[in-house]
């Protein structure tokens, strides 16, 4: 896997640590919510390690912004969670916020599900956040840090044909609540956001045709009381607010950013 594209040497880290503020790791930062989140934290002056599987989208996320450092990594790869955390520490000497955003969707009715459909979703959406949080624990404890997990509104209701994805995200919400209690004595807050219908490339990544995407869009709009699709920046705002020092009394919360879908 590729390494950090800038600021990765020990000598650079030594010069940088003294002047950095918060340091944030965002997974799935190449597109959509992850990209918007990386940029939102950078706009606040944080140093952001933007993690993704492809270099080109990560460079687009950074857009020449020195506060965003791309890191090509597969969160499901053996040893990758440790490498991601180590890269942040080598570059900046600390880690304050871990945003577990990377996720994949693979549809399929129960009768048609195959292991190759099930396993990648569990590995990316559920196992990777666990291992990343585990690798980051010492650094987050030292910083009094925050874990932000990205769930989904459909993790709280039925989504026929996408039950595995919804189940992994529902599990992430339970992890959020459980970790919040477990890690509170260590000074670590754990929160989550549950986006609804958001304008991201997730459908294209799933391999849906334009016709299939149109059907999904119609279904989403029918189940969103505000009657529109949300923007990645709206979810990024919620993530940065929950991770902010001013939110220091919030832990174990799962904030819906879904246009009212969950309560409808």
PDB file of C-alpha atoms in Angstrom:
ATOM      1  CA  UNK A   1       0.000   0.000   0.000  1.00  0.00           C
ATOM      2  CA  UNK A   2       1.093   3.573  -0.594  1.00  0.00           C
ATOM      3  CA  UNK A   3       2.462   5.860   2.068  1.00  0.00           C
ATOM      4  CA  UNK A   4       1.709   9.407   3.002  1.00  0.00           C
ATOM      5  CA  UNK A   5       2.157  11.843   0.186  1.00  0.00           C
ATOM      6  CA  UNK A   6       3.547  14.668   2.293  1.00  0.00           C
ATOM      7  CA  UNK A   7       4.934  15.486   5.748  1.00  0.00           C
ATOM      8  CA  UNK A   8       5.800  11.857   6.514  1.00  0.00           C
ATOM      9  CA  UNK A   9       9.433  11.990   7.576  1.00  0.00           C
ATOM     10  CA  UNK A  10      10.485  12.048  11.219  1.00  0.00           C
ATOM     11  CA  UNK A  11      12.358  15.306  10.788  1.00  0.00           C
ATOM     12  CA  UNK A  12       9.304  16.968   9.272  1.00  0.00           C
ATOM     13  CA  UNK A  13       7.169  15.578  12.076  1.00  0.00           C
ATOM     14  CA  UNK A  14       9.515  16.992  14.695  1.00  0.00           C
ATOM     15  CA  UNK A  15       9.205  20.467  13.225  1.00  0.00           C
ATOM     16  CA  UNK A  16       5.448  20.161  12.741  1.00  0.00           C
ATOM     17  CA  UNK A  17       4.267  18.773  16.088  1.00  0.00           C
ATOM     18  CA  UNK A  18       5.018  21.954  17.993  1.00  0.00           C
ATOM     19  CA  UNK A  19       2.695  24.053  15.883  1.00  0.00           C
ATOM     20  CA  UNK A  20      -0.245  21.788  15.021  1.00  0.00           C
ATOM     21  CA  UNK A  21      -3.643  21.929  16.639  1.00  0.00           C
ATOM     22  CA  UNK A  22      -5.983  18.979  16.501  1.00  0.00           C
ATOM     23  CA  UNK A  23      -5.117  16.014  14.303  1.00  0.00           C
ATOM     24  CA  UNK A  24      -7.928  14.098  12.607  1.00  0.00           C
ATOM     25  CA  UNK A  25      -7.990  10.815  10.691  1.00  0.00           C
ATOM     26  CA  UNK A  26     -10.881  10.443   8.231  1.00  0.00           C
ATOM     27  CA  UNK A  27     -11.386   7.143   6.429  1.00  0.00           C
ATOM     28  CA  UNK A  28     -13.205   6.899   3.123  1.00  0.00           C
ATOM     29  CA  UNK A  29     -12.006  10.428   2.416  1.00  0.00           C
ATOM     30  CA  UNK A  30     -11.731  10.155  -1.357  1.00  0.00           C
ATOM     31  CA  UNK A  31     -15.337  11.108  -2.116  1.00  0.00           C
ATOM     32  CA  UNK A  32     -18.666  12.086  -0.639  1.00  0.00           C
ATOM     33  CA  UNK A  33     -19.063  12.493   3.107  1.00  0.00           C
ATOM     34  CA  UNK A  34     -15.430  11.630   3.808  1.00  0.00           C
ATOM     35  CA  UNK A  35     -14.153  14.280   1.407  1.00  0.00           C
ATOM     36  CA  UNK A  36     -16.481  16.922   2.821  1.00  0.00           C
ATOM     37  CA  UNK A  37     -15.491  15.976   6.370  1.00  0.00           C
ATOM     38  CA  UNK A  38     -11.763  16.209   5.672  1.00  0.00           C
ATOM     39  CA  UNK A  39     -12.245  19.651   4.147  1.00  0.00           C
ATOM     40  CA  UNK A  40     -14.508  20.803   7.004  1.00  0.00           C
ATOM     41  CA  UNK A  41     -11.947  19.887   9.654  1.00  0.00           C
ATOM     42  CA  UNK A  42      -9.177  21.548   7.637  1.00  0.00           C
ATOM     43  CA  UNK A  43     -11.293  24.698   7.399  1.00  0.00           C
ATOM     44  CA  UNK A  44     -11.254  24.738  11.193  1.00  0.00           C
ATOM     45  CA  UNK A  45      -7.460  24.561  11.199  1.00  0.00           C
ATOM     46  CA  UNK A  46      -7.078  20.856  11.993  1.00  0.00           C
ATOM     47  CA  UNK A  47      -4.452  18.665  10.390  1.00  0.00           C
ATOM     48  CA  UNK A  48      -6.259  15.902   8.534  1.00  0.00           C
ATOM     49  CA  UNK A  49      -4.990  12.519   7.411  1.00  0.00           C
ATOM     50  CA  UNK A  50      -7.357  11.630   4.562  1.00  0.00           C
ATOM     51  CA  UNK A  51      -7.455   7.849   4.102  1.00  0.00           C
ATOM     52  CA  UNK A  52      -8.717   6.040   1.028  1.00  0.00           C
ATOM     53  CA  UNK A  53      -7.888   3.253  -1.397  1.00  0.00           C
ATOM     54  CA  UNK A  54      -7.112   5.413  -4.435  1.00  0.00           C
ATOM     55  CA  UNK A  55      -4.550   8.182  -4.706  1.00  0.00           C
ATOM     56  CA  UNK A  56      -6.251  10.360  -7.321  1.00  0.00           C
ATOM     57  CA  UNK A  57      -9.519  10.993  -5.416  1.00  0.00           C
ATOM     58  CA  UNK A  58      -7.530  11.704  -2.264  1.00  0.00           C
ATOM     59  CA  UNK A  59      -5.469  14.305  -4.093  1.00  0.00           C
ATOM     60  CA  UNK A  60      -8.739  15.876  -5.252  1.00  0.00           C
ATOM     61  CA  UNK A  61      -9.920  15.916  -1.645  1.00  0.00           C
ATOM     62  CA  UNK A  62      -6.741  17.692  -0.573  1.00  0.00           C
ATOM     63  CA  UNK A  63      -6.979  20.130  -3.478  1.00  0.00           C
ATOM     64  CA  UNK A  64      -3.586  21.590  -2.673  1.00  0.00           C
ATOM     65  CA  UNK A  65      -4.574  22.265   0.942  1.00  0.00           C
ATOM     66  CA  UNK A  66      -1.494  21.737   3.133  1.00  0.00           C
ATOM     67  CA  UNK A  67      -3.659  20.811   6.111  1.00  0.00           C
ATOM     68  CA  UNK A  68      -4.945  17.682   4.342  1.00  0.00           C
ATOM     69  CA  UNK A  69      -2.482  14.834   3.883  1.00  0.00           C
ATOM     70  CA  UNK A  70      -3.590  11.923   1.655  1.00  0.00           C
ATOM     71  CA  UNK A  71      -2.818   8.401   2.813  1.00  0.00           C
ATOM     72  CA  UNK A  72      -3.497   5.516   0.451  1.00  0.00           C
ATOM     73  CA  UNK A  73      -4.597   2.552   2.551  1.00  0.00           C
ATOM     74  CA  UNK A  74      -7.217  -0.194   2.568  1.00  0.00           C
ATOM     75  CA  UNK A  75      -8.832  -0.174   6.002  1.00  0.00           C
ATOM     76  CA  UNK A  76      -9.544  -3.903   5.672  1.00  0.00           C
ATOM     77  CA  UNK A  77      -5.922  -4.857   4.980  1.00  0.00           C
ATOM     78  CA  UNK A  78      -3.855  -6.732   7.524  1.00  0.00           C
ATOM     79  CA  UNK A  79      -1.879  -4.289   9.645  1.00  0.00           C
ATOM     80  CA  UNK A  80      -3.446  -1.262   7.938  1.00  0.00           C
ATOM     81  CA  UNK A  81      -5.244   0.152  10.994  1.00  0.00           C
ATOM     82  CA  UNK A  82      -1.937   0.283  12.847  1.00  0.00           C
ATOM     83  CA  UNK A  83      -0.196   1.825   9.840  1.00  0.00           C
ATOM     84  CA  UNK A  84      -2.848   4.529   9.529  1.00  0.00           C
ATOM     85  CA  UNK A  85      -2.504   5.544  13.169  1.00  0.00           C
ATOM     86  CA  UNK A  86       1.280   5.345  12.997  1.00  0.00           C
ATOM     87  CA  UNK A  87       1.319   7.603   9.938  1.00  0.00           C
ATOM     88  CA  UNK A  88      -0.657  10.287  11.790  1.00  0.00           C
ATOM     89  CA  UNK A  89       1.643  10.071  14.799  1.00  0.00           C
ATOM     90  CA  UNK A  90       4.821  10.183  12.717  1.00  0.00           C
ATOM     91  CA  UNK A  91       3.592  13.225  10.849  1.00  0.00           C
ATOM     92  CA  UNK A  92       1.999  15.205  13.663  1.00  0.00           C
ATOM     93  CA  UNK A  93       2.800  13.539  16.987  1.00  0.00           C
ATOM     94  CA  UNK A  94      -0.807  13.134  18.147  1.00  0.00           C
ATOM     95  CA  UNK A  95      -4.288  11.987  17.213  1.00  0.00           C
ATOM     96  CA  UNK A  96      -7.386  13.780  18.487  1.00  0.00           C
ATOM     97  CA  UNK A  97     -10.263  12.566  16.322  1.00  0.00           C
ATOM     98  CA  UNK A  98     -10.899   9.322  14.447  1.00  0.00           C
ATOM     99  CA  UNK A  99     -13.728   9.436  11.912  1.00  0.00           C
ATOM    100  CA  UNK A 100     -14.751   5.933  10.844  1.00  0.00           C
ATOM    101  CA  UNK A 101     -16.477   6.825   7.597  1.00  0.00           C
ATOM    102  CA  UNK A 102     -15.325   4.201   5.065  1.00  0.00           C
ATOM    103  CA  UNK A 103     -18.183   1.967   3.984  1.00  0.00           C
ATOM    104  CA  UNK A 104     -19.464  -0.074   1.080  1.00  0.00           C
ATOM    105  CA  UNK A 105     -22.921  -1.206  -0.043  1.00  0.00           C
ATOM    106  CA  UNK A 106     -23.617  -4.472  -1.823  1.00  0.00           C
ATOM    107  CA  UNK A 107     -27.270  -5.206  -2.445  1.00  0.00           C
ATOM    108  CA  UNK A 108     -28.952  -8.583  -2.569  1.00  0.00           C
ATOM    109  CA  UNK A 109     -32.091 -10.322  -1.362  1.00  0.00           C
ATOM    110  CA  UNK A 110     -31.611 -13.023   1.261  1.00  0.00           C
ATOM    111  CA  UNK A 111     -32.114 -15.832  -1.255  1.00  0.00           C
ATOM    112  CA  UNK A 112     -29.374 -14.485  -3.532  1.00  0.00           C
ATOM    113  CA  UNK A 113     -26.706 -13.403  -1.024  1.00  0.00           C
ATOM    114  CA  UNK A 114     -23.274 -14.916  -1.606  1.00  0.00           C
ATOM    115  CA  UNK A 115     -20.246 -14.900   0.700  1.00  0.00           C
ATOM    116  CA  UNK A 116     -18.428 -12.513  -1.634  1.00  0.00           C
ATOM    117  CA  UNK A 117     -21.281 -10.048  -1.154  1.00  0.00           C
ATOM    118  CA  UNK A 118     -21.489 -10.410   2.608  1.00  0.00           C
ATOM    119  CA  UNK A 119     -17.840 -10.535   3.676  1.00  0.00           C
ATOM    120  CA  UNK A 120     -16.566  -7.213   2.206  1.00  0.00           C
ATOM    121  CA  UNK A 121     -19.403  -5.269   3.823  1.00  0.00           C
ATOM    122  CA  UNK A 122     -18.723  -6.768   7.239  1.00  0.00           C
ATOM    123  CA  UNK A 123     -14.964  -6.233   6.844  1.00  0.00           C
ATOM    124  CA  UNK A 124     -15.255  -2.592   5.759  1.00  0.00           C
ATOM    125  CA  UNK A 125     -18.310  -1.372   7.640  1.00  0.00           C
ATOM    126  CA  UNK A 126     -17.886  -3.201  10.937  1.00  0.00           C
ATOM    127  CA  UNK A 127     -14.526  -4.901  11.493  1.00  0.00           C
ATOM    128  CA  UNK A 128     -12.379  -2.016  10.192  1.00  0.00           C
ATOM    129  CA  UNK A 129     -13.870   0.572  12.603  1.00  0.00           C
ATOM    130  CA  UNK A 130     -13.247  -1.812  15.498  1.00  0.00           C
ATOM    131  CA  UNK A 131      -9.611  -2.380  14.578  1.00  0.00           C
ATOM    132  CA  UNK A 132      -8.973   1.299  13.824  1.00  0.00           C
ATOM    133  CA  UNK A 133     -10.450   2.360  17.146  1.00  0.00           C
ATOM    134  CA  UNK A 134      -8.369  -0.260  18.896  1.00  0.00           C
ATOM    135  CA  UNK A 135      -5.171   0.914  17.203  1.00  0.00           C
ATOM    136  CA  UNK A 136      -5.960   4.542  18.032  1.00  0.00           C
ATOM    137  CA  UNK A 137      -6.858   4.021  21.707  1.00  0.00           C
ATOM    138  CA  UNK A 138      -3.550   5.033  23.339  1.00  0.00           C
ATOM    139  CA  UNK A 139      -3.296   8.197  21.245  1.00  0.00           C
ATOM    140  CA  UNK A 140      -6.934   9.153  21.748  1.00  0.00           C
ATOM    141  CA  UNK A 141      -6.613   8.626  25.487  1.00  0.00           C
ATOM    142  CA  UNK A 142      -3.523  10.831  25.606  1.00  0.00           C
ATOM    143  CA  UNK A 143      -5.383  13.573  23.721  1.00  0.00           C
ATOM    144  CA  UNK A 144      -8.767  13.232  25.411  1.00  0.00           C
ATOM    145  CA  UNK A 145      -9.992  12.440  21.927  1.00  0.00           C
ATOM    146  CA  UNK A 146     -13.147  11.531  20.064  1.00  0.00           C
ATOM    147  CA  UNK A 147     -14.275   8.640  17.880  1.00  0.00           C
ATOM    148  CA  UNK A 148     -16.971   9.529  15.346  1.00  0.00           C
ATOM    149  CA  UNK A 149     -18.622   6.577  13.629  1.00  0.00           C
ATOM    150  CA  UNK A 150     -20.673   7.066  10.479  1.00  0.00           C
ATOM    151  CA  UNK A 151     -23.792   4.916  10.496  1.00  0.00           C
ATOM    152  CA  UNK A 152     -26.907   5.289   8.338  1.00  0.00           C
ATOM    153  CA  UNK A 153     -30.552   6.150   8.800  1.00  0.00           C
ATOM    154  CA  UNK A 154     -31.529   2.784   7.331  1.00  0.00           C
ATOM    155  CA  UNK A 155     -29.656   1.106  10.165  1.00  0.00           C
ATOM    156  CA  UNK A 156     -32.714   1.988  12.261  1.00  0.00           C
ATOM    157  CA  UNK A 157     -35.395   0.740   9.875  1.00  0.00           C
ATOM    158  CA  UNK A 158     -35.937  -1.900   7.208  1.00  0.00           C
ATOM    159  CA  UNK A 159     -34.110  -1.701   3.876  1.00  0.00           C
ATOM    160  CA  UNK A 160     -35.199  -4.738   1.845  1.00  0.00           C
ATOM    161  CA  UNK A 161     -32.496  -5.964  -0.487  1.00  0.00           C
ATOM    162  CA  UNK A 162     -29.734  -4.277   1.526  1.00  0.00           C
ATOM    163  CA  UNK A 163     -30.119  -5.993   4.875  1.00  0.00           C
ATOM    164  CA  UNK A 164     -26.426  -6.800   5.316  1.00  0.00           C
ATOM    165  CA  UNK A 165     -25.382  -3.174   4.867  1.00  0.00           C
ATOM    166  CA  UNK A 166     -28.103  -1.950   7.216  1.00  0.00           C
ATOM    167  CA  UNK A 167     -27.169  -4.609   9.779  1.00  0.00           C
ATOM    168  CA  UNK A 168     -23.503  -3.592   9.784  1.00  0.00           C
ATOM    169  CA  UNK A 169     -24.460   0.022  10.364  1.00  0.00           C
ATOM    170  CA  UNK A 170     -26.906  -0.891  13.131  1.00  0.00           C
ATOM    171  CA  UNK A 171     -24.039  -2.778  14.745  1.00  0.00           C
ATOM    172  CA  UNK A 172     -21.856   0.333  14.475  1.00  0.00           C
ATOM    173  CA  UNK A 173     -24.458   2.256  16.453  1.00  0.00           C
ATOM    174  CA  UNK A 174     -24.366  -0.345  19.214  1.00  0.00           C
ATOM    175  CA  UNK A 175     -20.574  -0.178  19.195  1.00  0.00           C
ATOM    176  CA  UNK A 176     -20.871   3.594  19.577  1.00  0.00           C
ATOM    177  CA  UNK A 177     -23.071   3.326  22.651  1.00  0.00           C
ATOM    178  CA  UNK A 178     -21.029   0.525  24.201  1.00  0.00           C
ATOM    179  CA  UNK A 179     -17.680   2.226  23.600  1.00  0.00           C
ATOM    180  CA  UNK A 180     -19.030   5.488  24.981  1.00  0.00           C
ATOM    181  CA  UNK A 181     -19.598   3.811  28.349  1.00  0.00           C
ATOM    182  CA  UNK A 182     -16.442   1.716  28.217  1.00  0.00           C
ATOM    183  CA  UNK A 183     -14.098   4.528  27.227  1.00  0.00           C
ATOM    184  CA  UNK A 184     -15.548   7.381  29.283  1.00  0.00           C
ATOM    185  CA  UNK A 185     -13.201   6.634  32.209  1.00  0.00           C
ATOM    186  CA  UNK A 186     -10.297   6.978  29.769  1.00  0.00           C
ATOM    187  CA  UNK A 187     -11.458  10.431  28.684  1.00  0.00           C
ATOM    188  CA  UNK A 188     -12.534   9.359  25.192  1.00  0.00           C
ATOM    189  CA  UNK A 189     -15.905  10.369  23.767  1.00  0.00           C
ATOM    190  CA  UNK A 190     -17.648   8.196  21.175  1.00  0.00           C
ATOM    191  CA  UNK A 191     -20.444   9.516  18.976  1.00  0.00           C
ATOM    192  CA  UNK A 192     -22.033   8.731  15.629  1.00  0.00           C
ATOM    193  CA  UNK A 193     -23.936  10.344  12.802  1.00  0.00           C
ATOM    194  CA  UNK A 194     -26.607   8.519  10.825  1.00  0.00           C
ATOM    195  CA  UNK A 195     -26.955  10.075   7.358  1.00  0.00           C
ATOM    196  CA  UNK A 196     -30.047   9.554   5.290  1.00  0.00           C
ATOM    197  CA  UNK A 197     -30.264  10.141   1.549  1.00  0.00           C
ATOM    198  CA  UNK A 198     -27.100  12.079   0.721  1.00  0.00           C
ATOM    199  CA  UNK A 199     -25.766  13.046  -2.699  1.00  0.00           C
ATOM    200  CA  UNK A 200     -22.660  10.838  -2.929  1.00  0.00           C
ATOM    201  CA  UNK A 201     -21.218   8.363  -5.476  1.00  0.00           C
ATOM    202  CA  UNK A 202     -22.162   5.370  -3.323  1.00  0.00           C
ATOM    203  CA  UNK A 203     -24.723   4.186  -5.874  1.00  0.00           C
ATOM    204  CA  UNK A 204     -22.199   4.318  -8.700  1.00  0.00           C
ATOM    205  CA  UNK A 205     -19.676   2.503  -6.524  1.00  0.00           C
ATOM    206  CA  UNK A 206     -22.317  -0.158  -5.987  1.00  0.00           C
ATOM    207  CA  UNK A 207     -22.538  -0.584  -9.755  1.00  0.00           C
ATOM    208  CA  UNK A 208     -26.113   0.626 -10.185  1.00  0.00           C
ATOM    209  CA  UNK A 209     -27.301   1.689 -13.618  1.00  0.00           C
ATOM    210  CA  UNK A 210     -28.835   5.156 -14.159  1.00  0.00           C
ATOM    211  CA  UNK A 211     -32.256   3.517 -14.235  1.00  0.00           C
ATOM    212  CA  UNK A 212     -31.625   1.746 -10.936  1.00  0.00           C
ATOM    213  CA  UNK A 213     -30.290   4.954  -9.402  1.00  0.00           C
ATOM    214  CA  UNK A 214     -33.497   6.720 -10.445  1.00  0.00           C
ATOM    215  CA  UNK A 215     -35.571   4.090  -8.620  1.00  0.00           C
ATOM    216  CA  UNK A 216     -33.426   4.466  -5.501  1.00  0.00           C
ATOM    217  CA  UNK A 217     -33.769   8.246  -5.648  1.00  0.00           C
ATOM    218  CA  UNK A 218     -37.541   7.994  -5.919  1.00  0.00           C
ATOM    219  CA  UNK A 219     -37.639   5.675  -2.886  1.00  0.00           C
ATOM    220  CA  UNK A 220     -35.361   7.975  -0.892  1.00  0.00           C
ATOM    221  CA  UNK A 221     -37.420  11.075  -1.617  1.00  0.00           C
ATOM    222  CA  UNK A 222     -40.610   9.240  -0.700  1.00  0.00           C
ATOM    223  CA  UNK A 223     -39.122   8.410   2.706  1.00  0.00           C
ATOM    224  CA  UNK A 224     -37.587  11.838   3.448  1.00  0.00           C
ATOM    225  CA  UNK A 225     -40.056  14.323   4.963  1.00  0.00           C
ATOM    226  CA  UNK A 226     -37.955  17.351   4.001  1.00  0.00           C
ATOM    227  CA  UNK A 227     -38.403  16.233   0.393  1.00  0.00           C
ATOM    228  CA  UNK A 228     -34.850  16.562  -0.863  1.00  0.00           C
ATOM    229  CA  UNK A 229     -31.493  14.827  -0.952  1.00  0.00           C
ATOM    230  CA  UNK A 230     -28.926  16.010   1.580  1.00  0.00           C
ATOM    231  CA  UNK A 231     -25.430  17.237   0.792  1.00  0.00           C
ATOM    232  CA  UNK A 232     -22.174  15.741   2.117  1.00  0.00           C
ATOM    233  CA  UNK A 233     -21.303  19.089   3.667  1.00  0.00           C
ATOM    234  CA  UNK A 234     -24.398  18.867   5.872  1.00  0.00           C
ATOM    235  CA  UNK A 235     -23.189  15.582   7.330  1.00  0.00           C
ATOM    236  CA  UNK A 236     -19.638  16.922   7.632  1.00  0.00           C
ATOM    237  CA  UNK A 237     -20.974  19.846   9.668  1.00  0.00           C
ATOM    238  CA  UNK A 238     -22.610  17.442  12.108  1.00  0.00           C
ATOM    239  CA  UNK A 239     -19.423  15.397  12.415  1.00  0.00           C
ATOM    240  CA  UNK A 240     -17.256  18.414  13.152  1.00  0.00           C
ATOM    241  CA  UNK A 241     -19.765  19.736  15.685  1.00  0.00           C
ATOM    242  CA  UNK A 242     -19.987  16.441  17.577  1.00  0.00           C
ATOM    243  CA  UNK A 243     -16.191  16.203  17.606  1.00  0.00           C
ATOM    244  CA  UNK A 244     -15.700  19.794  18.761  1.00  0.00           C
ATOM    245  CA  UNK A 245     -14.383  20.563  22.262  1.00  0.00           C
ATOM    246  CA  UNK A 246     -17.605  22.478  22.898  1.00  0.00           C
ATOM    247  CA  UNK A 247     -19.484  19.148  22.651  1.00  0.00           C
ATOM    248  CA  UNK A 248     -17.487  17.731  25.561  1.00  0.00           C
ATOM    249  CA  UNK A 249     -20.604  16.529  27.449  1.00  0.00           C
ATOM    250  CA  UNK A 250     -21.952  14.523  24.501  1.00  0.00           C
ATOM    251  CA  UNK A 251     -21.066  10.849  24.253  1.00  0.00           C
ATOM    252  CA  UNK A 252     -22.967   7.752  23.110  1.00  0.00           C
ATOM    253  CA  UNK A 253     -25.233   9.889  20.916  1.00  0.00           C
ATOM    254  CA  UNK A 254     -26.252   8.924  17.383  1.00  0.00           C
ATOM    255  CA  UNK A 255     -27.312  12.043  15.472  1.00  0.00           C
ATOM    256  CA  UNK A 256     -29.633  11.515  12.510  1.00  0.00           C
ATOM    257  CA  UNK A 257     -28.818  13.752   9.531  1.00  0.00           C
ATOM    258  CA  UNK A 258     -31.568  12.414   7.315  1.00  0.00           C
ATOM    259  CA  UNK A 259     -34.222  15.010   6.582  1.00  0.00           C
ATOM    260  CA  UNK A 260     -36.551  13.321   9.065  1.00  0.00           C
ATOM    261  CA  UNK A 261     -36.421   9.836   7.528  1.00  0.00           C
ATOM    262  CA  UNK A 262     -36.050   7.955  10.812  1.00  0.00           C
ATOM    263  CA  UNK A 263     -38.986   9.622  12.534  1.00  0.00           C
ATOM    264  CA  UNK A 264     -41.349   9.558   9.551  1.00  0.00           C
TER     265      UNK A 264
END
